mmCIF file of C-alpha atoms in Angstrom:
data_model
loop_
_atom_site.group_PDB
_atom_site.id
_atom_site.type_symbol
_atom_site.label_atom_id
_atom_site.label_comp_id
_atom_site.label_asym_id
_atom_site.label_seq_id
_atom_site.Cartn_x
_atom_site.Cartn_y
_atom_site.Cartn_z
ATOM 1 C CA UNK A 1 18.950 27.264 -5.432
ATOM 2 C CA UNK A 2 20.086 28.257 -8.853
ATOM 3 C CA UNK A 3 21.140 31.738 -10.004
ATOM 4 C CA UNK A 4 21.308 33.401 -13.169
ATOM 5 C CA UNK A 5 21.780 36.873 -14.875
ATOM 6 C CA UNK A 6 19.183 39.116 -16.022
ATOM 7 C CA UNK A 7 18.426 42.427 -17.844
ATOM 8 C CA UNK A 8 16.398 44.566 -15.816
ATOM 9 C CA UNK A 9 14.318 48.177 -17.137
ATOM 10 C CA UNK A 10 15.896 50.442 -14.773
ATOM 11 C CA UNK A 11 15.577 53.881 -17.077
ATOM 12 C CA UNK A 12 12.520 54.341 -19.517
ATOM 13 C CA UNK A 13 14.301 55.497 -22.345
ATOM 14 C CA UNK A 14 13.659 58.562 -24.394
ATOM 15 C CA UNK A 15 14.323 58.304 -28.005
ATOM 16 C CA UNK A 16 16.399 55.201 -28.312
ATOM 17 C CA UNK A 17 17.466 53.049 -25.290
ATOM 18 C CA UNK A 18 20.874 53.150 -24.235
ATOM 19 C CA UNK A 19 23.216 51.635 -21.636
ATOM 20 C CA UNK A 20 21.179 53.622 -18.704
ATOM 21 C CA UNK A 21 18.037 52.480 -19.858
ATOM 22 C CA UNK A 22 19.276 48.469 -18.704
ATOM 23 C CA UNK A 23 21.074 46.629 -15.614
ATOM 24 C CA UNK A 24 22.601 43.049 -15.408
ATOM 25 C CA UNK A 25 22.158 41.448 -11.821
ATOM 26 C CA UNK A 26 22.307 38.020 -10.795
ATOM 27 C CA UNK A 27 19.479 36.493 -9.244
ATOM 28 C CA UNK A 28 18.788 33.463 -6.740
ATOM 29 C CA UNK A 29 16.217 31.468 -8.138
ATOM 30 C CA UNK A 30 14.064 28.954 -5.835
ATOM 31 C CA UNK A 31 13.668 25.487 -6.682
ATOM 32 C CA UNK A 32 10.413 24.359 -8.896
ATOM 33 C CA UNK A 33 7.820 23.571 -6.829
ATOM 34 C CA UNK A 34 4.895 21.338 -7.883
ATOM 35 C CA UNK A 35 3.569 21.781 -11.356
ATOM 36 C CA UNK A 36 6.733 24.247 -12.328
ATOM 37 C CA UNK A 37 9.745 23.625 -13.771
ATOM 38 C CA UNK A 38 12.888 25.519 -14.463
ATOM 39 C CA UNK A 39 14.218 26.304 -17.843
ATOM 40 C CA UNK A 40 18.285 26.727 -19.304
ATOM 41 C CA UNK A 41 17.322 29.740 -21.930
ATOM 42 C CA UNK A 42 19.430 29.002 -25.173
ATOM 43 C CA UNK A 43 17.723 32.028 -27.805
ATOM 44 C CA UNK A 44 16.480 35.114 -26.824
ATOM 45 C CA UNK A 45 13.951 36.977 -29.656
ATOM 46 C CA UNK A 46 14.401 40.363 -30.074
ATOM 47 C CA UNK A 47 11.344 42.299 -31.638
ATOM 48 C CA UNK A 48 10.701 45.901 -32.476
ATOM 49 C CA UNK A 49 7.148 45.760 -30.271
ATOM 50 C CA UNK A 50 9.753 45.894 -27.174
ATOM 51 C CA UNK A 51 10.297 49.436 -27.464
ATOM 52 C CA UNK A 52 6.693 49.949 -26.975
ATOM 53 C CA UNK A 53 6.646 48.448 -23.564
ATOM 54 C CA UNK A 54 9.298 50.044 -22.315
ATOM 55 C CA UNK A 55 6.932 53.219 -22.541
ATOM 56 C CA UNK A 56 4.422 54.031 -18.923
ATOM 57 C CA UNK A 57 1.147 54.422 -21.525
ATOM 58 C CA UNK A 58 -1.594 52.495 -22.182
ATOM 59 C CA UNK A 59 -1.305 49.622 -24.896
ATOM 60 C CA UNK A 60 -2.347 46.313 -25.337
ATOM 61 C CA UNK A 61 0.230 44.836 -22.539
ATOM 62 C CA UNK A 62 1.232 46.652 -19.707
ATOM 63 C CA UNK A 63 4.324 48.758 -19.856
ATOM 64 C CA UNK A 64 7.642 46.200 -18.214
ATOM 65 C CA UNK A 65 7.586 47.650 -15.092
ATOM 66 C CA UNK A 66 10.749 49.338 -13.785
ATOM 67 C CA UNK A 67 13.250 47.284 -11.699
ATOM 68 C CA UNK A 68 11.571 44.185 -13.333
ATOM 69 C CA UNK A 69 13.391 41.828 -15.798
ATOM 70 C CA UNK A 70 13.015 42.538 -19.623
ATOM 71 C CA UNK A 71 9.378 40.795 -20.661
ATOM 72 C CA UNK A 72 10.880 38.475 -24.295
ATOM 73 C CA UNK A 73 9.733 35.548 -25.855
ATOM 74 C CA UNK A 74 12.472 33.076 -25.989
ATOM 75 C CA UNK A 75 13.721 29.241 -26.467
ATOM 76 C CA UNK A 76 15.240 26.610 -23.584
ATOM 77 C CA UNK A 77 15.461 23.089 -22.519
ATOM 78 C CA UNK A 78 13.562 21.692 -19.410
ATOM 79 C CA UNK A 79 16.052 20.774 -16.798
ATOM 80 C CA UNK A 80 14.591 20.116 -13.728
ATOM 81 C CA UNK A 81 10.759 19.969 -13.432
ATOM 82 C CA UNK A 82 7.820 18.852 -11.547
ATOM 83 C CA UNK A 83 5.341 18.998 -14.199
ATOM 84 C CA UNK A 84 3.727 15.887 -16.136
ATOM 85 C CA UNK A 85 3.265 17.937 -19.291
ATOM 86 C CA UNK A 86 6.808 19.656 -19.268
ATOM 87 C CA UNK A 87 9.792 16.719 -18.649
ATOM 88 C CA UNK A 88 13.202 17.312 -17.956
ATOM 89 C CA UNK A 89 14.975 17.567 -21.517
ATOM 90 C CA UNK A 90 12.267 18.888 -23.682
ATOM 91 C CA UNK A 91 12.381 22.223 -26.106
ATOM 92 C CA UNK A 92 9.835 24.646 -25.157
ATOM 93 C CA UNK A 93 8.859 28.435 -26.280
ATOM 94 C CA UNK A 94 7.691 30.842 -24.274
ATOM 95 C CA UNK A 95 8.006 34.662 -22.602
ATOM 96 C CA UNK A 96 10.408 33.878 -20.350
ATOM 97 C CA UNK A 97 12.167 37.285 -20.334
ATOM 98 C CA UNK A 98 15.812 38.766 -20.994
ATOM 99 C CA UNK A 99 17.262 35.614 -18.352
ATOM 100 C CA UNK A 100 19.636 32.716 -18.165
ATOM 101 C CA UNK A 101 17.346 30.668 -16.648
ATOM 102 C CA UNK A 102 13.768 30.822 -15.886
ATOM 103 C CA UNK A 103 11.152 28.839 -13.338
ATOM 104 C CA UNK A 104 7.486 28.368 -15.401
ATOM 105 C CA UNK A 105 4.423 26.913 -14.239
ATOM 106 C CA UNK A 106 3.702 26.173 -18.101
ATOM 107 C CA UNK A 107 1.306 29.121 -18.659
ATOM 108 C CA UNK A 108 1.679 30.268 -22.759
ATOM 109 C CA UNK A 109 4.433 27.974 -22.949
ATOM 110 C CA UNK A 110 4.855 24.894 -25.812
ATOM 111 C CA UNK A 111 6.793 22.373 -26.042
ATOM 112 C CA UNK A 112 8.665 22.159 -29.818
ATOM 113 C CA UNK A 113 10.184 20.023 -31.987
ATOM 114 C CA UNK A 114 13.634 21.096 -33.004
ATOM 115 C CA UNK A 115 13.820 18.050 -35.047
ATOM 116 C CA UNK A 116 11.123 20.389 -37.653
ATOM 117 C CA UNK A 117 13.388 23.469 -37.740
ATOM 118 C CA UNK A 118 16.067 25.362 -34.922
ATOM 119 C CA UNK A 119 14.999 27.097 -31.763
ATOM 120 C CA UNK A 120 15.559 30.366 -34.268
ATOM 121 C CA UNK A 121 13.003 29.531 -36.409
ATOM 122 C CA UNK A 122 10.596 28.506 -33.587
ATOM 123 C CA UNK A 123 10.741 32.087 -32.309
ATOM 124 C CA UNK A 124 10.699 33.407 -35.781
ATOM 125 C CA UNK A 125 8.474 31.978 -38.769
ATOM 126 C CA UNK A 126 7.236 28.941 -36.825
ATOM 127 C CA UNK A 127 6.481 30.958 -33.822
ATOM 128 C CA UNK A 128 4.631 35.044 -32.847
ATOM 129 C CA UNK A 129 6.129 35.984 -35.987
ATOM 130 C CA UNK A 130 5.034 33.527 -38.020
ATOM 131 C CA UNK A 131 1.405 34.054 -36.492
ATOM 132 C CA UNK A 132 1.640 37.255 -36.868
ATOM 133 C CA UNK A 133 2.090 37.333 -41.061
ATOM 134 C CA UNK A 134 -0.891 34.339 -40.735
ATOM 135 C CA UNK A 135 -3.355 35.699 -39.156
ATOM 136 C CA UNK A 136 -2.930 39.170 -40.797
ATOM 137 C CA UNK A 137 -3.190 38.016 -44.098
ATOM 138 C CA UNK A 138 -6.000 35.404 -43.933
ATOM 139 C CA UNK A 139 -8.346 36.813 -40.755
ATOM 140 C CA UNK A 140 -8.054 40.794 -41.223
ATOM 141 C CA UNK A 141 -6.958 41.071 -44.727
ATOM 142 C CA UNK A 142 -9.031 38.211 -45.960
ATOM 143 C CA UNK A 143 -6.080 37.361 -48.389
ATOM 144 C CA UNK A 144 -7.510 35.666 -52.071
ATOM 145 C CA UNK A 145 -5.272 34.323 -55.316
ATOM 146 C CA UNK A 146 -4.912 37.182 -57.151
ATOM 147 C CA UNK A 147 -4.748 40.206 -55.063
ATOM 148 C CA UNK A 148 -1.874 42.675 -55.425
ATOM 149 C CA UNK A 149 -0.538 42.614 -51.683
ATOM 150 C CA UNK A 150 2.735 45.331 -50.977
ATOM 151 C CA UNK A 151 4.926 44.902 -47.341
ATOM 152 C CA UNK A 152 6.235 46.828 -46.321
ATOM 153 C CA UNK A 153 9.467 46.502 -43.955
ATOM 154 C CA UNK A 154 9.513 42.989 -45.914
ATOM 155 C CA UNK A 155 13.095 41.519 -45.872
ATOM 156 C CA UNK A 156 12.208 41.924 -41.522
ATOM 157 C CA UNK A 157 10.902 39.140 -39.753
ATOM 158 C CA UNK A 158 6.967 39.756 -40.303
ATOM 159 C CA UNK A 159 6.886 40.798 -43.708
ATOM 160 C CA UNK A 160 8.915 38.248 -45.044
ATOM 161 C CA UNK A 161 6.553 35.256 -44.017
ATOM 162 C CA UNK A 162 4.198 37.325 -44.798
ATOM 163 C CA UNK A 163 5.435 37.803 -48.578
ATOM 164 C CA UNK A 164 5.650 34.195 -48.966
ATOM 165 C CA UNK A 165 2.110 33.411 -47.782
ATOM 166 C CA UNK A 166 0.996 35.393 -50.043
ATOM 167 C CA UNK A 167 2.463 34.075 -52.888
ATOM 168 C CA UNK A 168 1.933 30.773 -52.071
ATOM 169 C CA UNK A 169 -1.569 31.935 -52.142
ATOM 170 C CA UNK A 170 -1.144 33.035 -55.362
ATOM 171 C CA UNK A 171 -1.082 37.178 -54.880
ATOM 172 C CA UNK A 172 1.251 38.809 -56.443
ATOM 173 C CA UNK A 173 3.535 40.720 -53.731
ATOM 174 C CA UNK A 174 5.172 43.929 -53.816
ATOM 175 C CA UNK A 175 7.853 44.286 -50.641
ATOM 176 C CA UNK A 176 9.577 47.438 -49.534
ATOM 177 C CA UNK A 177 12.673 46.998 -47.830
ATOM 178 C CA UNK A 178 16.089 48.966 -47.255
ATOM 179 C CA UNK A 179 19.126 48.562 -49.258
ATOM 180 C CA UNK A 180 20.105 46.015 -52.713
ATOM 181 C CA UNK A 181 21.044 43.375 -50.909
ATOM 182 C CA UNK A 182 17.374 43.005 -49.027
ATOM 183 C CA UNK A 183 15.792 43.404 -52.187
ATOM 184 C CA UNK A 184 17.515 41.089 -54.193
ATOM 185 C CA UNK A 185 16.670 38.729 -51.667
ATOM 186 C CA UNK A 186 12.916 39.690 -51.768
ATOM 187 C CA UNK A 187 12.660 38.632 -54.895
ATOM 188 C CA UNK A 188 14.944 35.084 -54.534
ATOM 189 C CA UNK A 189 12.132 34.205 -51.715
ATOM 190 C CA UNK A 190 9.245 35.236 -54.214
ATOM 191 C CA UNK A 191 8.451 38.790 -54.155
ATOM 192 C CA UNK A 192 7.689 39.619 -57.779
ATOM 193 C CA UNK A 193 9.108 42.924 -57.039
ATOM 194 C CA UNK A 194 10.574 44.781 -54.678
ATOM 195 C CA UNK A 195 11.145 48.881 -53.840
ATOM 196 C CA UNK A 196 14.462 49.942 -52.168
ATOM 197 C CA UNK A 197 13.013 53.270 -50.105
ATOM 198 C CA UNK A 198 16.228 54.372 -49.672
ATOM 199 C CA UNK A 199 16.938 54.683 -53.506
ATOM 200 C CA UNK A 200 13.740 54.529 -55.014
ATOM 201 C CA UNK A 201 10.455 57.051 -54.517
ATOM 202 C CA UNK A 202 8.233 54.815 -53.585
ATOM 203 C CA UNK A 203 5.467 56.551 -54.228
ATOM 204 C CA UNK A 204 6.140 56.626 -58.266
ATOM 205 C CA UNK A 205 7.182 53.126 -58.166
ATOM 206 C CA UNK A 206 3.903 51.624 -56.678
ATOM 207 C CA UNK A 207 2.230 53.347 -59.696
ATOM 208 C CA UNK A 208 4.498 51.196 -61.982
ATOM 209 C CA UNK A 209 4.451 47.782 -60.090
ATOM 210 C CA UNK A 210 0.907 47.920 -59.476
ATOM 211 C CA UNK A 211 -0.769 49.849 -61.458
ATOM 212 C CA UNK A 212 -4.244 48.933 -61.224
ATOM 213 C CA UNK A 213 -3.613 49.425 -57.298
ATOM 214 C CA UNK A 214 -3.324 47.565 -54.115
ATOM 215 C CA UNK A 215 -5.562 44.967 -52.645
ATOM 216 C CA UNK A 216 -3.547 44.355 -49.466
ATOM 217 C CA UNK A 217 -0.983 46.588 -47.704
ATOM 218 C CA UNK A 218 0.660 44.357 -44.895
ATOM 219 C CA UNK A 219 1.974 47.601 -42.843
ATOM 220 C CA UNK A 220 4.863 47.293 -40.232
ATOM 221 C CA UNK A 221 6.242 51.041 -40.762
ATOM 222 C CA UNK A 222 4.043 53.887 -40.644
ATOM 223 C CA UNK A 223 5.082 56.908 -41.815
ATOM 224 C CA UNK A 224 5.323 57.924 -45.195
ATOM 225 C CA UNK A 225 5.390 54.372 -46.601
ATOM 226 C CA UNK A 226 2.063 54.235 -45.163
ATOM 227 C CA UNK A 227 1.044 57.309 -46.939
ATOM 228 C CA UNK A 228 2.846 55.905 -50.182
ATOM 229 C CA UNK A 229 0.501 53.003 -50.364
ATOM 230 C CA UNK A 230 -2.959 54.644 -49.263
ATOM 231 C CA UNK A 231 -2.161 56.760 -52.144
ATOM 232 C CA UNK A 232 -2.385 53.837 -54.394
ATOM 233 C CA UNK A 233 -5.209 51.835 -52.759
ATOM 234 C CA UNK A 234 -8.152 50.163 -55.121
ATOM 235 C CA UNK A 235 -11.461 49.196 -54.115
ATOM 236 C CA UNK A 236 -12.320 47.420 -51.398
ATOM 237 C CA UNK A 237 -8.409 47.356 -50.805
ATOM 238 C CA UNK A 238 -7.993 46.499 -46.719
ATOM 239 C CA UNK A 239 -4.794 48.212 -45.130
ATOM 240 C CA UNK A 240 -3.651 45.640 -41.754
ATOM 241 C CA UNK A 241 -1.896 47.476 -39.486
ATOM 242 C CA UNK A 242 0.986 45.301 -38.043
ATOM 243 C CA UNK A 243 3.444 48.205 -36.699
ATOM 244 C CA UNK A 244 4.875 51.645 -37.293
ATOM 245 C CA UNK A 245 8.742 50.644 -36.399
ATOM 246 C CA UNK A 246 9.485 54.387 -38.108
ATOM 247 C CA UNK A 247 8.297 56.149 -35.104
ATOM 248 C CA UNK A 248 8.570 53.760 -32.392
ATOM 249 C CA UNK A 249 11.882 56.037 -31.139
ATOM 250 C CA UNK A 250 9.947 59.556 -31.608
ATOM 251 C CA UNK A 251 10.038 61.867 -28.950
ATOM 252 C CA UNK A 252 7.010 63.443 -30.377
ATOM 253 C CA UNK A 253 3.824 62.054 -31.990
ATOM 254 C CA UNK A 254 4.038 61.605 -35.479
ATOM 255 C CA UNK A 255 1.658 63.071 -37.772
ATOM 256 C CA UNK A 256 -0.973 60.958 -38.778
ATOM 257 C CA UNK A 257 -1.635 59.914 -42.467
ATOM 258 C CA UNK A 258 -2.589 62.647 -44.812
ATOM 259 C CA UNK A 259 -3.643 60.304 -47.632
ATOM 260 C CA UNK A 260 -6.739 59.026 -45.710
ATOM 261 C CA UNK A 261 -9.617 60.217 -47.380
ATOM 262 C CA UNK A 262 -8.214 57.876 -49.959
ATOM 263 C CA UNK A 263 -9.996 54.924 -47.466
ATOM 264 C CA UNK A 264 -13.485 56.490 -48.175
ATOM 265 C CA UNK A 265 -12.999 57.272 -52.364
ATOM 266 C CA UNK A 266 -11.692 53.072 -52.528
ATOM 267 C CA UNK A 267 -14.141 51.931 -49.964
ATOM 268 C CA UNK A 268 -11.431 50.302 -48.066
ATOM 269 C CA UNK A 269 -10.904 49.794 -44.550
ATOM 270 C CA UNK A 270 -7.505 50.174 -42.135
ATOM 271 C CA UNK A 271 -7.891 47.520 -39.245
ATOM 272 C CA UNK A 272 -5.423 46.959 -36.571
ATOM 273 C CA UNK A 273 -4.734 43.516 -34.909
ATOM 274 C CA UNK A 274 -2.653 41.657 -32.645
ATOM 275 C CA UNK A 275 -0.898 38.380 -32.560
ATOM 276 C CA UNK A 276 -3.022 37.324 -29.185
ATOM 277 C CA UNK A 277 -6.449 37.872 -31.144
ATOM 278 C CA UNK A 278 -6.887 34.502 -32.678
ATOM 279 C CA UNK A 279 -5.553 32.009 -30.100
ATOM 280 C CA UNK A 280 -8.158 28.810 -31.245
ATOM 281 C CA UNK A 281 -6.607 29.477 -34.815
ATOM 282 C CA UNK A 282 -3.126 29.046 -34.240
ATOM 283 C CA UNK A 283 -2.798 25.665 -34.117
ATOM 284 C CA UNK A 284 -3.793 25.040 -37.695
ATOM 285 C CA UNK A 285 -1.648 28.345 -38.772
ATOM 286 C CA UNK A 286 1.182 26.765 -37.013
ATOM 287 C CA UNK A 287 0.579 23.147 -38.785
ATOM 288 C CA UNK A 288 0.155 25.199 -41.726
ATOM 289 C CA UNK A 289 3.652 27.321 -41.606
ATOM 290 C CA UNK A 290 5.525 23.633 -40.898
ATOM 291 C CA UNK A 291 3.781 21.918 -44.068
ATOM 292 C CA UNK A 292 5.074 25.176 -45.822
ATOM 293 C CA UNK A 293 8.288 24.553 -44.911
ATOM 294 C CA UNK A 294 8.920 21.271 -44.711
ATOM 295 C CA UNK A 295 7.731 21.653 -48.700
ATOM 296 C CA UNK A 296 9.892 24.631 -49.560
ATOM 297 C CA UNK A 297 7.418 27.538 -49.963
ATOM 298 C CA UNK A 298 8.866 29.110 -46.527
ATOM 299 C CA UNK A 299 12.001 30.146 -46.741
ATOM 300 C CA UNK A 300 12.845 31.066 -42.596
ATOM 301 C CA UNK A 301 16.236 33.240 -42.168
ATOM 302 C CA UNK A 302 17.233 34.428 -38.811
ATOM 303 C CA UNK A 303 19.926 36.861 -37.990
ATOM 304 C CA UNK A 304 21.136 35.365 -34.941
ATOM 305 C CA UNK A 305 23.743 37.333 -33.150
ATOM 306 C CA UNK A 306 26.062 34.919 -29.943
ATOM 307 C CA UNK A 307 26.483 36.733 -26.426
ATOM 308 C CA UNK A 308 25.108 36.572 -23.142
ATOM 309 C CA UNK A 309 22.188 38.543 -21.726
ATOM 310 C CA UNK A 310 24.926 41.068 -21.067
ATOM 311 C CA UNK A 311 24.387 41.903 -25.201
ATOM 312 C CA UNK A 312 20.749 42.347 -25.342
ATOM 313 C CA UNK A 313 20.919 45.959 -25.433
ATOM 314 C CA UNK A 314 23.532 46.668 -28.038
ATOM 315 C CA UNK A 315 21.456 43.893 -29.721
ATOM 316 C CA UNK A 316 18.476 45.481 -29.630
ATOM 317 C CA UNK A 317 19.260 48.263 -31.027
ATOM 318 C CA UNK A 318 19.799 46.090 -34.337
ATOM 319 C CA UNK A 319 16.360 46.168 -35.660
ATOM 320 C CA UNK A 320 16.177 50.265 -35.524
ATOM 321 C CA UNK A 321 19.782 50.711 -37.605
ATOM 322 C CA UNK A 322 18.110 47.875 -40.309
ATOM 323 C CA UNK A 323 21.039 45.464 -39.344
ATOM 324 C CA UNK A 324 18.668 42.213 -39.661
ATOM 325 C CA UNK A 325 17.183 40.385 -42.344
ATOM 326 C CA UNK A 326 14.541 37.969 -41.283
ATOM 327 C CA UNK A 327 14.015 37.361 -37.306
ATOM 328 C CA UNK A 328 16.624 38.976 -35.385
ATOM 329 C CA UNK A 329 17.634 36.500 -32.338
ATOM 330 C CA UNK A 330 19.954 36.388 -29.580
ATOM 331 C CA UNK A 331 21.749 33.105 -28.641
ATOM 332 C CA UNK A 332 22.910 33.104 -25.175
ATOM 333 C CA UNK A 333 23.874 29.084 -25.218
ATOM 334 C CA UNK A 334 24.117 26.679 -27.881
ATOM 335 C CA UNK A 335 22.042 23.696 -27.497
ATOM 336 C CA UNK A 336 23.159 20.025 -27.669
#
């Protein structure tokens, strides 16, 4: 037997989580029996969708049930195993949860080559996030050279691959991020422009950036961002709905966009999506993201913060204060 610490949901949180909300125990874990084996976790991904599931309400997964460990995606090295596909000292990905250590009969989990890019990046632009700006783009907003395609939440983990697809695609891309510094690097990756919300209005300044209008918005905020670019839509313009990170802590429904009657004058559509829906295409968007950066066209960037499971919280609370550019990871062990 093996043991190893976990976070646990003990407290579904209102408003933000806080230190109630989680529990560290240490756990007995049995040996791998046939066609399992067990994993040494080394990166933990931290992603704003978790605040979601921490919620008892219907949604595309089931809510992380309370007294049960943390559901995460996360990186590791096969240890001990009694599976032919899985062998002892090979990189794999998978949801593993907020844990040290993890037995896995191989369901949703792949092996990966660390050789290509760090266990970061695997859980970042070669990995759910990376599929997530892919698949996005190309199946729901049916991404072509020359559209005019605005991000927002862009210098996050999402909406910067997504930016750069898009360029390489030849769009031009508009991103919307927080601050100077997450601009400026917008625009070193290959935004054409960029729109600081907390300085700018970005309502006025999509009128001056794009000024024939939007073919694409890539949405991961909600809010009045969302409202900023329906205002500012053109024809046959297609809104993807990614996420709505500004009122994933509300303690009251948010209103709902005001500026959609602006969807029937463009004849455009607003079409939500998940990651999950394209599972025989992610192969080839995966091969695709590597060739990207193994050319230089995909710039990855992880903020990648050391601890031990014990910091997931305080971690997690990261991506709602802005504090990451790119993928925001935990490393719990380095890797040899």
């Amino acid at each position: 037997m093996v043991t190893t610490r976990q976070v646990r949901l003990v407290q579904r949180p209102t408003g933000l989580p806080d230190d109630d909300t989680w529990e560290v125990t240490t756990d007995e874990l049995p040996e791998p029996g046939e066609g399992e084996f067990l994993v040494e976790i080394d990166h933990i991904s931290l992603d704003p969708a978790m605040r979601g599931w921490l919620d008892d309400v219907p949604s595309y997964l089931p809510p992380v049930r309370l007294g049960a460990v943390m559901r995460a995606q996360g990186t590791g090295t096969v240890s001990q195993s009694r599976h032919p596909d899985f062998p002892v000292g090979a990189a794999v990905t998978g949801t593993f949860g907020v844990t040290e250590r993890a037995v896995s009969d191989g369901t949703g989990v792949r092996v990966i080559d660390t050789s290509i890019a760090g266990p970061a990046t695997w859980l970042g632009a070669l990995g759910m996030t990376g599929l997530t700006a892919f698949h996005g783009l190309h199946e729901v907003g049916e991404l072509a050279a020359g559209d005019t395609v605005v991000i927002s939440a862009a210098a996050g983990a999402v909406g910067s691959v997504a930016g750069q697809i898009a360029h390489a695609a030849g769009a031009t891309v508009i991103g919307i991020a927080g601050g100077p510094e997450k601009c400026a690097w917008l625009r070193e990756i290959g935004f054409d422009a960029a729109i600081d919300y907390k300085s700018e209005d970005v309502l006025r300044r999509l009128r001056e950036v794009a000024p024939d209008g939007i073919d694409i918005y890539f949405d991961n905020v909600g809010g009045e961002i969302l409202d900023a670019a329906l205002a500012n839509l053109r024809r046959g313009a297609r809104v993807i709905l990614c996420g709505a990170i500004a009122s994933y802590n509300a303690t009251t429904p948010p209103p709902g966009p005001r500026r959609y009657m602006s969807l029937l004058v463009n004849r455009a559509r607003m079409q939500g999506f998940l990651v999950f829906d394209y599972p025989e295409k992610d192969a080839a968007a995966i091969a695709s993201l590597a060739a990207m950066a193994a050319e230089g066209s995909l710039v990855s960037r992880e903020t990648v913060v050391d601890g031990s499971v014990a910091d997931f919280g305080a971690t997690f609370l990261r991506l709602f204060r802005g504090e990451n550019t790119g993928k925001l990871v935990l490393r719990i062990a380095e890797i040899s």
